[in-house]
């Protein structure tokens, strides 16, 4: 049974996915409206160009539409699953570009700018709040920890590549990643408590 | 596995979550995770930190055209699926005889060079259903239309990118009457564009014009392409 857009809007992400698997365009439209913005932002953050970010986002969403209900709850929320797909495609694009270094901008404070305030649903407000926690945690990390996290997650570099780039032992890179993620996780836990 | 090996694998949990392991390292770690409850628990604890990283990026507004393009592909898929279902219902009435021809004269394939000042049907070809239409403006733009039953899919190529406040709008002409096909779309980055036209009964021409975002009640610009539809 196909939904109308308005009724699909009331469904949770996990309820939308089976409908998308049944090729319900209205359900997919709601899904895109919920996650398309952050997906495009993530793609842009990684590839650094609007045109390429559009292509990455389009490929990722059309792939999700065509692959139907492949979402697996065990892999996390629909949103994180979606953003994982976007991130992987963006990193693939970065890697496929020969002779061009990824845009990283470690010292770019704008990367942590706050989103302008506006109307938020409860869920969106919670995400906004959590995003603030993560931004705060990232901003408080020692530079050496935030750098390895950025190089890996947004730059698509392997731990071995990062060790070579920074001229530090591989174990040091692993340790910095671990410490950085633990601090972010701790901050999230405080926010929830 | 001894304690040292276990510690080594545990140190790779953060690189794993950040996508910083090579494929071989991923396989080895996942094998370890399958048998190590302690590492699985630690992974589950750390995972939200990595999953929240994309939420922290600066928000940039996605262009409206991106949504239109994505939903255009979705709607085209739905329409194709719907036509396949209909073909299934009517069994052998409509069937591809090969990759290039529709059976029994129930479909028409049109290859079109763009035109405004008038288009000319240049021949049906050996298959009888393939018609080439060519004319003046919008040089380089080509179109291929596949009609199946009461609907058709128009595929354009080499279409120039539009300003952000414009979309492509499809129109149909029945006799002397021109009506909106209620189809708005935008070209993909590679210059291709696809529109699905429903209710093709009695349509003798399909046209596409550039219109303000949201579409128009009547064409406000010259068509970039006009496709003659055989009856």
XYZ file of N, CA and C in Angstrom, chain B:
693
model
N 43.581 -16.651 21.751
C 44.352 -15.417 21.529
C 44.887 -14.903 22.866
N 46.184 -14.536 22.875
C 46.739 -14.059 24.136
C 46.393 -12.585 24.382
N 46.738 -12.136 25.581
C 46.350 -10.789 25.997
C 46.949 -9.714 25.097
N 48.157 -9.970 24.628
C 48.824 -8.977 23.791
C 48.108 -8.814 22.441
N 47.754 -9.956 21.874
C 47.026 -9.900 20.599
C 45.666 -9.219 20.792
N 45.022 -9.544 21.912
C 43.723 -8.935 22.212
C 43.857 -7.410 22.331
N 44.900 -6.974 23.022
C 45.113 -5.528 23.184
C 45.364 -4.876 21.827
N 46.074 -5.590 20.969
C 46.348 -5.054 19.636
C 45.066 -4.853 18.838
N 44.191 -5.829 18.930
C 42.910 -5.705 18.215
C 42.057 -4.586 18.831
N 42.062 -4.513 20.134
C 41.254 -3.482 20.798
C 41.707 -2.080 20.376
N 43.008 -1.925 20.152
C 43.520 -0.622 19.721
C 43.041 -0.244 18.321
N 42.516 -1.223 17.598
C 42.058 -0.926 16.233
C 40.561 -0.604 16.176
N 39.910 -0.614 17.322
C 38.471 -0.332 17.311
C 38.180 1.090 16.850
N 38.944 2.054 17.350
C 38.711 3.449 16.945
C 39.041 3.648 15.464
N 40.192 3.181 14.979
C 40.445 3.299 13.527
C 39.368 2.590 12.701
N 38.850 1.495 13.211
C 37.784 0.759 12.509
C 36.543 1.642 12.364
N 36.147 2.271 13.455
C 34.950 3.121 13.428
C 35.154 4.354 12.548
N 36.394 4.778 12.416
C 36.680 5.967 11.607
C 36.985 5.613 10.160
N 36.871 4.340 9.826
C 37.122 3.913 8.450
C 38.584 3.997 8.073
N 39.481 3.827 9.036
C 40.907 4.027 8.781
C 41.683 2.717 8.699
N 40.978 1.596 8.627
C 41.673 0.319 8.481
C 41.664 -0.117 7.013
N 42.709 -0.821 6.625
C 42.738 -1.416 5.288
C 41.810 -2.635 5.297
N 41.358 -3.060 4.123
C 40.398 -4.183 4.075
C 40.873 -5.426 4.822
N 42.137 -5.758 4.705
C 42.659 -6.934 5.400
C 42.584 -6.782 6.911
N 42.839 -5.555 7.376
C 42.766 -5.276 8.810
C 41.319 -5.357 9.304
N 40.405 -4.889 8.458
C 38.980 -4.951 8.819
C 38.551 -6.405 8.998
N 38.950 -7.246 8.048
C 38.554 -8.657 8.113
C 39.113 -9.309 9.376
N 40.368 -9.013 9.700
C 40.988 -9.617 10.885
C 40.286 -9.151 12.156
N 39.966 -7.858 12.205
C 39.305 -7.337 13.400
C 37.901 -7.925 13.544
N 37.189 -8.011 12.437
C 35.824 -8.547 12.516
C 35.835 -10.016 12.939
N 36.861 -10.710 12.538
C 36.993 -12.099 12.974
C 37.224 -12.138 14.484
N 38.045 -11.219 14.967
C 38.301 -11.156 16.409
C 37.019 -10.772 17.167
N 36.303 -9.807 16.615
C 35.078 -9.342 17.275
C 34.059 -10.471 17.433
N 34.030 -11.336 16.453
C 33.052 -12.435 16.513
C 33.244 -13.289 17.757
N 34.481 -13.338 18.262
C 34.725 -14.197 19.424
C 35.113 -13.446 20.676
N 35.012 -12.115 20.670
C 35.469 -11.336 21.828
C 34.367 -10.404 22.324
N 33.733 -10.811 23.376
C 32.613 -10.030 23.915
C 33.068 -8.676 24.439
N 34.259 -8.661 25.044
C 34.782 -7.411 25.613
C 34.964 -6.361 24.515
N 35.542 -6.780 23.382
C 35.751 -5.829 22.278
C 34.418 -5.407 21.661
N 33.485 -6.339 21.588
C 32.166 -5.974 21.037
C 31.497 -4.925 21.914
N 31.626 -5.094 23.208
C 31.010 -4.135 24.131
C 31.683 -2.769 23.994
N 32.991 -2.785 23.869
C 33.698 -1.504 23.743
C 33.358 -0.818 22.413
N 33.232 -1.636 21.378
C 32.857 -1.086 20.075
C 31.473 -0.437 20.147
N 30.561 -1.129 20.807
C 29.197 -0.607 20.933
C 29.191 0.708 21.722
N 30.081 0.806 22.702
C 30.160 2.039 23.502
C 30.716 3.194 22.675
N 31.766 2.906 21.879
C 32.423 3.975 21.119
C 31.647 4.402 19.867
N 30.855 3.482 19.330
C 30.246 3.722 18.016
C 29.488 5.051 17.917
N 28.672 5.428 18.902
C 27.933 6.689 18.761
C 28.836 7.902 18.556
N 30.036 7.850 19.099
C 30.952 8.994 18.930
C 31.305 9.162 17.459
N 31.590 8.051 16.779
C 31.927 8.139 15.356
C 30.691 8.466 14.531
N 29.554 7.893 14.930
C 28.340 8.118 14.148
C 27.837 9.554 14.247
N 28.220 10.236 15.293
C 27.756 11.622 15.435
C 28.665 12.620 14.719
N 29.796 12.181 14.204
C 30.708 13.131 13.550
C 30.049 13.891 12.399
N 29.255 13.217 11.526
C 28.650 13.976 10.434
C 27.675 15.040 10.914
N 27.088 14.824 12.093
C 26.133 15.823 12.601
C 26.838 17.123 12.973
N 28.145 17.037 13.180
C 28.872 18.223 13.634
C 29.370 19.085 12.487
N 29.205 18.647 11.248
C 29.721 19.462 10.143
C 28.840 20.694 9.944
N 29.450 21.705 9.415
C 28.704 22.928 9.127
C 27.619 22.619 8.110
N 26.402 23.089 8.376
C 25.316 22.827 7.439
C 25.402 23.792 6.261
N 25.362 23.223 5.070
C 25.244 24.036 3.868
C 23.951 23.626 3.177
N 23.249 24.596 2.660
C 21.931 24.299 2.103
C 22.058 23.539 0.791
N 21.379 22.430 0.697
C 21.393 21.662 -0.553
C 20.529 22.391 -1.577
N 20.980 22.461 -2.828
C 20.176 23.167 -3.834
C 18.858 22.443 -4.098
N 17.820 23.234 -4.363
C 16.499 22.638 -4.623
C 16.549 21.719 -5.842
N 17.431 22.057 -6.799
C 17.526 21.233 -8.013
C 17.965 19.807 -7.691
N 18.742 19.668 -6.633
C 19.211 18.329 -6.263
C 18.016 17.457 -5.881
N 17.126 18.025 -5.093
C 15.918 17.288 -4.700
C 15.090 16.940 -5.934
N 14.955 17.914 -6.832
C 14.167 17.674 -8.043
C 14.784 16.553 -8.865
N 16.119 16.558 -8.988
C 16.777 15.508 -9.781
C 16.575 14.133 -9.162
N 16.772 14.064 -7.839
C 16.640 12.770 -7.167
C 15.202 12.255 -7.278
N 14.244 13.134 -6.994
C 12.856 12.680 -7.069
C 12.446 12.386 -8.509
N 13.084 13.059 -9.471
C 12.823 12.756 -10.881
C 13.215 11.330 -11.207
N 14.376 10.906 -10.680
C 14.806 9.518 -10.926
C 13.870 8.537 -10.237
N 13.447 8.913 -9.038
C 12.534 8.041 -8.287
C 11.210 7.890 -9.038
N 10.660 9.017 -9.468
C 9.362 8.966 -10.173
C 9.497 8.192 -11.482
N 10.624 8.359 -12.161
C 10.820 7.622 -13.417
C 10.868 6.122 -13.145
N 11.525 5.737 -12.042
C 11.567 4.317 -11.672
C 10.162 3.791 -11.392
N 9.392 4.585 -10.639
C 8.027 4.163 -10.288
C 7.193 3.984 -11.547
N 7.360 4.930 -12.471
C 6.578 4.867 -13.695
C 6.965 3.643 -14.530
N 8.283 3.388 -14.623
C 8.732 2.205 -15.372
C 8.173 0.931 -14.742
N 8.215 0.907 -13.409
C 7.729 -0.269 -12.689
C 6.234 -0.469 -12.943
N 5.512 0.656 -12.933
C 4.075 0.591 -13.151
C 3.765 0.048 -14.546
N 4.563 0.497 -15.523
C 4.322 0.017 -16.893
C 4.659 -1.464 -17.016
N 5.743 -1.868 -16.304
C 6.100 -3.296 -16.332
C 4.966 -4.131 -15.757
N 4.400 -3.617 -14.645
C 3.304 -4.347 -14.012
C 2.123 -4.479 -14.962
N 1.849 -3.369 -15.666
C 0.712 -3.406 -16.591
C 0.965 -4.411 -17.708
N 2.235 -4.429 -18.190
C 2.551 -5.397 -19.243
C 2.352 -6.819 -18.741
N 2.713 -7.017 -17.464
C 2.545 -8.335 -16.880
C 1.087 -8.737 -16.863
N 0.216 -7.767 -16.564
C -1.213 -8.056 -16.499
C -1.755 -8.501 -17.842
N -1.249 -7.863 -18.894
C -1.803 -8.174 -20.206
C -0.964 -9.191 -20.968
N -0.134 -9.885 -20.239
C 0.612 -10.995 -20.821
C 1.360 -10.617 -22.078
N 1.099 -11.315 -23.131
C 1.891 -11.142 -24.334
C 1.455 -9.982 -25.205
N 0.501 -9.215 -24.749
C 0.042 -8.127 -25.601
C 1.157 -7.131 -25.895
N 1.961 -6.828 -24.855
C 3.042 -5.880 -25.061
C 4.333 -6.564 -24.639
N 5.280 -6.633 -25.501
C 6.521 -7.336 -25.157
C 7.647 -6.846 -26.042
N 8.803 -6.667 -25.425
C 9.956 -6.316 -26.238
C 10.339 -7.519 -27.089
N 10.508 -7.322 -28.376
C 10.974 -8.420 -29.207
C 12.492 -8.472 -29.211
N 13.124 -7.352 -29.015
C 14.553 -7.335 -28.765
C 14.845 -6.057 -28.014
N 16.116 -5.774 -27.798
C 16.461 -4.627 -26.974
C 16.103 -3.296 -27.589
N 15.773 -3.257 -28.863
C 15.571 -1.961 -29.495
C 14.175 -1.739 -30.029
N 13.329 -2.733 -29.992
C 12.036 -2.581 -30.663
C 10.888 -3.050 -29.793
N 9.826 -2.318 -29.771
C 8.629 -2.759 -29.071
C 7.755 -3.552 -30.014
N 7.121 -4.545 -29.508
C 6.334 -5.441 -30.353
C 4.998 -4.837 -30.725
N 4.463 -5.334 -31.839
C 3.060 -5.134 -32.220
C 2.669 -3.688 -32.400
N 3.639 -2.820 -32.624
C 3.312 -1.426 -32.877
C 2.715 -0.720 -31.702
N 2.893 -1.239 -30.494
C 2.297 -0.610 -29.320
C 3.209 0.426 -28.702
N 4.399 0.537 -29.231
C 5.322 1.526 -28.675
C 6.010 2.246 -29.806
N 6.464 3.420 -29.519
C 7.192 4.174 -30.526
C 8.475 4.704 -29.938
N 9.537 4.614 -30.674
C 10.812 5.174 -30.230
C 11.137 6.324 -31.151
N 11.367 7.463 -30.576
C 11.653 8.626 -31.380
C 13.023 9.163 -31.028
N 13.825 9.377 -32.027
C 15.117 10.003 -31.811
C 15.034 11.393 -32.406
N 15.296 12.372 -31.590
C 14.958 13.730 -31.962
C 16.160 14.640 -31.842
N 16.379 15.465 -32.818
C 17.319 16.563 -32.661
C 16.481 17.785 -32.332
N 16.941 18.587 -31.401
C 16.108 19.634 -30.843
C 15.655 20.634 -31.883
N 14.532 21.214 -31.656
C 14.061 22.193 -32.599
C 13.020 23.128 -32.047
N 12.905 24.280 -32.658
C 11.926 25.250 -32.235
C 11.120 25.715 -33.422
N 11.829 26.130 -34.446
C 11.163 26.815 -35.535
C 10.355 25.863 -36.393
N 10.161 24.699 -35.939
C 9.454 23.698 -36.718
C 10.349 22.491 -36.808
N 9.776 21.342 -36.742
C 10.557 20.120 -36.791
C 10.058 19.283 -37.958
N 10.891 18.410 -38.412
C 10.531 17.618 -39.580
C 10.728 16.161 -39.276
N 9.731 15.396 -39.546
C 9.867 13.960 -39.376
C 10.631 13.431 -40.583
N 11.769 12.830 -40.313
C 12.642 12.500 -41.426
C 12.604 11.031 -41.805
N 11.716 10.320 -41.227
C 11.592 8.953 -41.717
C 11.310 7.949 -40.639
N 10.644 6.914 -40.979
C 10.271 5.919 -40.006
C 11.303 4.837 -39.833
N 12.215 4.699 -40.767
C 13.224 3.663 -40.637
C 12.628 2.293 -40.881
N 13.485 1.311 -40.873
C 13.034 -0.030 -41.223
C 12.101 -0.607 -40.180
N 12.198 -0.113 -38.957
C 11.359 -0.683 -37.912
C 9.989 -0.026 -37.874
N 9.818 1.048 -38.624
C 8.511 1.660 -38.698
C 8.167 2.534 -37.514
N 8.787 2.309 -36.353
C 8.447 3.067 -35.162
C 9.503 4.106 -34.802
N 10.591 4.156 -35.530
C 11.654 5.081 -35.210
C 11.589 6.279 -36.129
N 11.453 7.437 -35.530
C 11.283 8.639 -36.332
C 12.315 9.660 -35.894
N 12.952 10.280 -36.824
C 13.918 11.322 -36.489
C 13.323 12.676 -36.818
N 13.398 13.564 -35.880
C 12.852 14.900 -36.065
C 13.988 15.885 -35.903
N 14.148 16.797 -36.793
C 15.274 17.715 -36.704
C 14.838 19.122 -37.032
N 15.446 20.077 -36.408
C 15.188 21.471 -36.755
C 16.139 22.380 -36.034
N 15.811 23.618 -36.045
C 16.645 24.781 -35.788
C 17.371 24.975 -34.490
N 16.699 25.427 -33.445
C 17.391 25.977 -32.285
C 17.918 24.893 -31.353
N 18.481 25.343 -30.241
C 19.036 24.440 -29.226
C 19.935 23.379 -29.853
N 20.966 23.791 -30.569
C 21.803 22.815 -31.260
C 22.456 21.861 -30.279
N 22.566 20.639 -30.709
C 23.253 19.646 -29.883
C 22.315 18.855 -29.005
N 21.164 19.419 -28.674
C 20.229 18.700 -27.806
C 19.597 17.551 -28.593
N 19.593 16.395 -28.002
C 18.920 15.265 -28.629
C 17.884 14.705 -27.665
N 16.940 14.004 -28.199
C 15.899 13.421 -27.355
C 15.503 12.060 -27.884
N 15.170 11.214 -26.977
C 14.674 9.897 -27.360
C 13.413 9.651 -26.548
N 12.361 9.304 -27.225
C 11.120 9.073 -26.503
C 10.637 7.655 -26.731
N 10.332 7.001 -25.642
C 9.786 5.649 -25.729
C 8.346 5.709 -25.257
N 7.437 5.374 -26.150
C 6.030 5.369 -25.761
C 5.582 3.937 -25.523
N 4.941 3.769 -24.410
C 4.410 2.441 -24.095
C 2.978 2.625 -23.627
N 2.067 2.145 -24.434
C 0.665 2.280 -24.065
C 0.288 3.741 -23.941
N -0.239 4.125 -22.799
C -0.743 5.477 -22.629
C 0.287 6.409 -21.991
N 1.511 5.944 -21.802
C 2.514 6.822 -21.214
C 3.785 6.787 -22.045
N 4.650 7.729 -21.799
C 5.894 7.784 -22.549
C 7.018 8.317 -21.674
N 8.244 7.955 -22.013
C 9.412 8.452 -21.301
C 10.275 9.226 -22.282
N 10.503 10.481 -21.960
C 11.295 11.352 -22.817
C 12.674 11.518 -22.203
N 13.705 11.176 -22.925
C 15.080 11.312 -22.417
C 15.818 12.324 -23.287
N 16.286 13.372 -22.641
C 17.029 14.412 -23.344
C 18.508 14.261 -23.059
N 19.327 14.722 -23.985
C 20.778 14.736 -23.768
C 21.327 16.061 -24.274
N 22.474 16.430 -23.736
C 23.175 17.673 -24.121
C 22.378 18.928 -23.790
N 21.595 18.866 -22.739
C 20.817 20.035 -22.317
C 21.706 20.920 -21.444
N 21.692 22.207 -21.732
C 22.491 23.126 -20.926
C 21.923 23.232 -19.511
N 22.792 23.511 -18.561
C 22.331 23.698 -17.194
C 21.456 24.947 -17.112
N 20.470 24.894 -16.243
C 19.531 26.010 -16.107
C 19.936 26.903 -14.952
N 19.528 28.178 -14.995
C 19.696 29.002 -13.794
C 18.922 28.367 -12.635
N 19.326 28.690 -11.410
C 18.725 28.002 -10.253
C 17.235 28.286 -10.110
N 16.755 29.355 -10.739
C 15.330 29.681 -10.592
C 14.482 29.158 -11.752
N 15.045 28.235 -12.543
C 14.284 27.689 -13.667
C 14.256 26.171 -13.635
N 13.212 25.620 -14.218
C 13.097 24.164 -14.376
C 12.667 23.875 -15.817
N 12.766 22.630 -16.193
C 12.202 22.208 -17.473
C 10.761 21.775 -17.232
N 9.885 22.110 -18.174
C 8.490 21.698 -18.054
C 8.066 21.026 -19.354
N 7.386 19.906 -19.223
C 6.919 19.167 -20.403
C 5.493 19.573 -20.739
N 5.213 19.660 -22.036
C 3.884 20.026 -22.529
C 3.452 19.011 -23.577
N 2.174 18.836 -23.702
C 1.668 17.961 -24.761
C 0.690 18.752 -25.621
N 0.670 18.422 -26.912
C -0.288 19.065 -27.804
C -1.247 18.021 -28.339
N -2.513 18.282 -28.136
C -3.561 17.429 -28.711
C -4.316 18.284 -29.705
N -4.180 18.000 -30.971
C -4.777 18.875 -31.977
C -4.117 20.237 -31.880
N -4.912 21.257 -31.618
C -4.340 22.596 -31.491
C -4.178 23.006 -30.039
N -4.601 22.144 -29.155
C -4.598 22.464 -27.715
C -3.259 22.078 -27.075
N -2.597 23.007 -26.389
C -1.357 22.706 -25.679
C -1.644 22.684 -24.184
N -1.259 21.588 -23.533
C -1.525 21.431 -22.094
C -0.227 21.077 -21.381
N -0.146 21.471 -20.102
C 0.991 21.041 -19.302
C 0.888 19.536 -19.056
N 2.025 18.854 -19.183
C 2.039 17.417 -18.872
C 2.218 17.205 -17.382
N 2.236 18.297 -16.635
C 2.406 18.261 -15.168
C 3.710 17.552 -14.791
N 4.722 17.776 -15.599
C 6.024 17.173 -15.334
C 7.092 18.262 -15.310
N 7.678 18.481 -14.124
C 8.786 19.424 -13.987
C 10.054 18.622 -13.732
N 11.147 19.020 -14.346
C 12.386 18.293 -14.136
C 13.562 19.208 -14.446
N 14.746 18.773 -14.080
C 15.950 19.568 -14.346
C 17.000 18.648 -14.954
N 17.909 19.213 -15.728
C 18.950 18.354 -16.307
C 19.928 17.869 -15.252
N 20.408 16.654 -15.434
C 21.488 16.173 -14.594
C 22.770 16.909 -14.981
N 23.760 16.729 -14.153
C 25.019 17.442 -14.381
C 25.648 17.070 -15.727
N 25.366 15.873 -16.205
C 25.950 15.450 -17.473
C 25.096 15.874 -18.665
N 24.073 16.693 -18.420
C 23.257 17.212 -19.520
C 22.104 16.321 -19.922
N 21.930 15.200 -19.243
C 20.785 14.352 -19.540
C 19.599 14.777 -18.675
N 18.406 14.465 -19.119
C 17.195 14.775 -18.344
C 16.114 13.796 -18.763
N 15.293 13.413 -17.816
C 14.256 12.424 -18.104
C 12.901 12.920 -17.605
N 11.890 12.765 -18.438
C 10.528 13.125 -18.034
C 9.594 11.990 -18.403
N 8.690 11.692 -17.506
C 7.677 10.676 -17.787
C 6.370 11.389 -18.092
N 5.791 11.069 -19.225
C 4.546 11.716 -19.651
C 3.424 10.685 -19.574
N 2.452 10.987 -18.751
C 1.295 10.093 -18.661
C 0.186 10.587 -19.602
N -0.779 9.749 -19.826
C -1.957 10.103 -20.629
C -1.563 10.623 -22.015
N -0.974 9.749 -22.798
C -0.504 10.140 -24.126
C -1.592 10.016 -25.200
N -2.757 9.549 -24.787
C -3.832 9.351 -25.767
C -4.123 10.657 -26.511
N -4.053 10.626 -27.819
C -4.386 11.791 -28.628
C -3.288 12.827 -28.732
N -2.154 12.585 -28.094
C -1.057 13.568 -28.131
C -0.318 13.440 -29.454
N -0.155 14.569 -30.139
C 0.624 14.486 -31.376
C 1.999 15.132 -31.254
N 2.231 15.910 -30.188
C 3.553 16.498 -29.985
C 3.847 16.597 -28.488
N 5.076 16.295 -28.115
C 5.543 16.559 -26.747
C 6.616 17.623 -26.836
N 6.506 18.643 -26.005
C 7.470 19.739 -26.042
C 8.042 19.961 -24.649
N 9.209 20.581 -24.623
C 9.841 20.940 -23.350
C 10.293 22.395 -23.424
N 9.948 23.146 -22.397
C 10.402 24.537 -22.326
C 11.067 24.778 -20.965
N 11.835 25.834 -20.896
C 12.386 26.278 -19.614
C 11.382 27.237 -18.989
N 11.041 26.986 -17.736
C 10.029 27.809 -17.054
C 10.529 28.194 -15.664
N 9.909 29.215 -15.071
C 10.281 29.570 -13.695
C 10.025 28.387 -12.765
N 10.821 28.313 -11.690
C 10.649 27.215 -10.722
C 9.191 27.152 -10.265
N 8.649 25.969 -10.216
C 7.241 25.819 -9.868
C 6.376 25.607 -11.090
N 6.953 25.919 -12.280
C 6.230 25.680 -13.512
C 5.291 26.811 -13.891
N 4.736 26.713 -15.083
C 3.834 27.747 -15.602
C 2.540 27.100 -16.078
N 1.496 27.940 -16.165
C 0.224 27.441 -16.679
C 0.276 27.321 -18.195
N 1.069 28.183 -18.833
C 1.234 28.149 -20.285
C 2.707 28.328 -20.586
N 3.197 27.823 -21.706
C 4.615 27.997 -22.041
C 4.980 29.482 -22.107
N 6.096 29.818 -21.488
C 6.532 31.221 -21.506
C 7.845 31.390 -22.264
N 8.347 30.294 -22.820
C 9.564 30.402 -23.627
C 9.472 29.427 -24.786
N 10.347 29.629 -25.747
C 10.346 28.743 -26.912
C 10.795 27.348 -26.479
N 10.224 26.316 -27.075
C 10.629 24.957 -26.707
C 12.092 24.678 -27.063
N 12.760 23.952 -26.174
C 14.106 23.506 -26.523
C 14.044 22.207 -27.306
N 12.908 21.559 -27.245
C 12.737 20.349 -28.032
C 11.247 20.121 -28.264
N 10.922 19.599 -29.427
C 9.533 19.241 -29.740
C 9.549 17.907 -30.468
N 8.801 16.980 -29.969
C 8.858 15.608 -30.486
C 7.504 15.229 -31.067
N 7.507 14.879 -32.335
C 6.273 14.422 -32.960
C 5.965 13.002 -32.518
N 4.692 12.767 -32.210
C 4.305 11.437 -31.718
C 3.384 10.786 -32.750
N 3.777 9.650 -33.302
C 2.921 8.974 -34.284
C 1.669 8.419 -33.635
N 0.561 8.474 -34.327
C -0.690 7.957 -33.770
C -0.904 6.514 -34.181
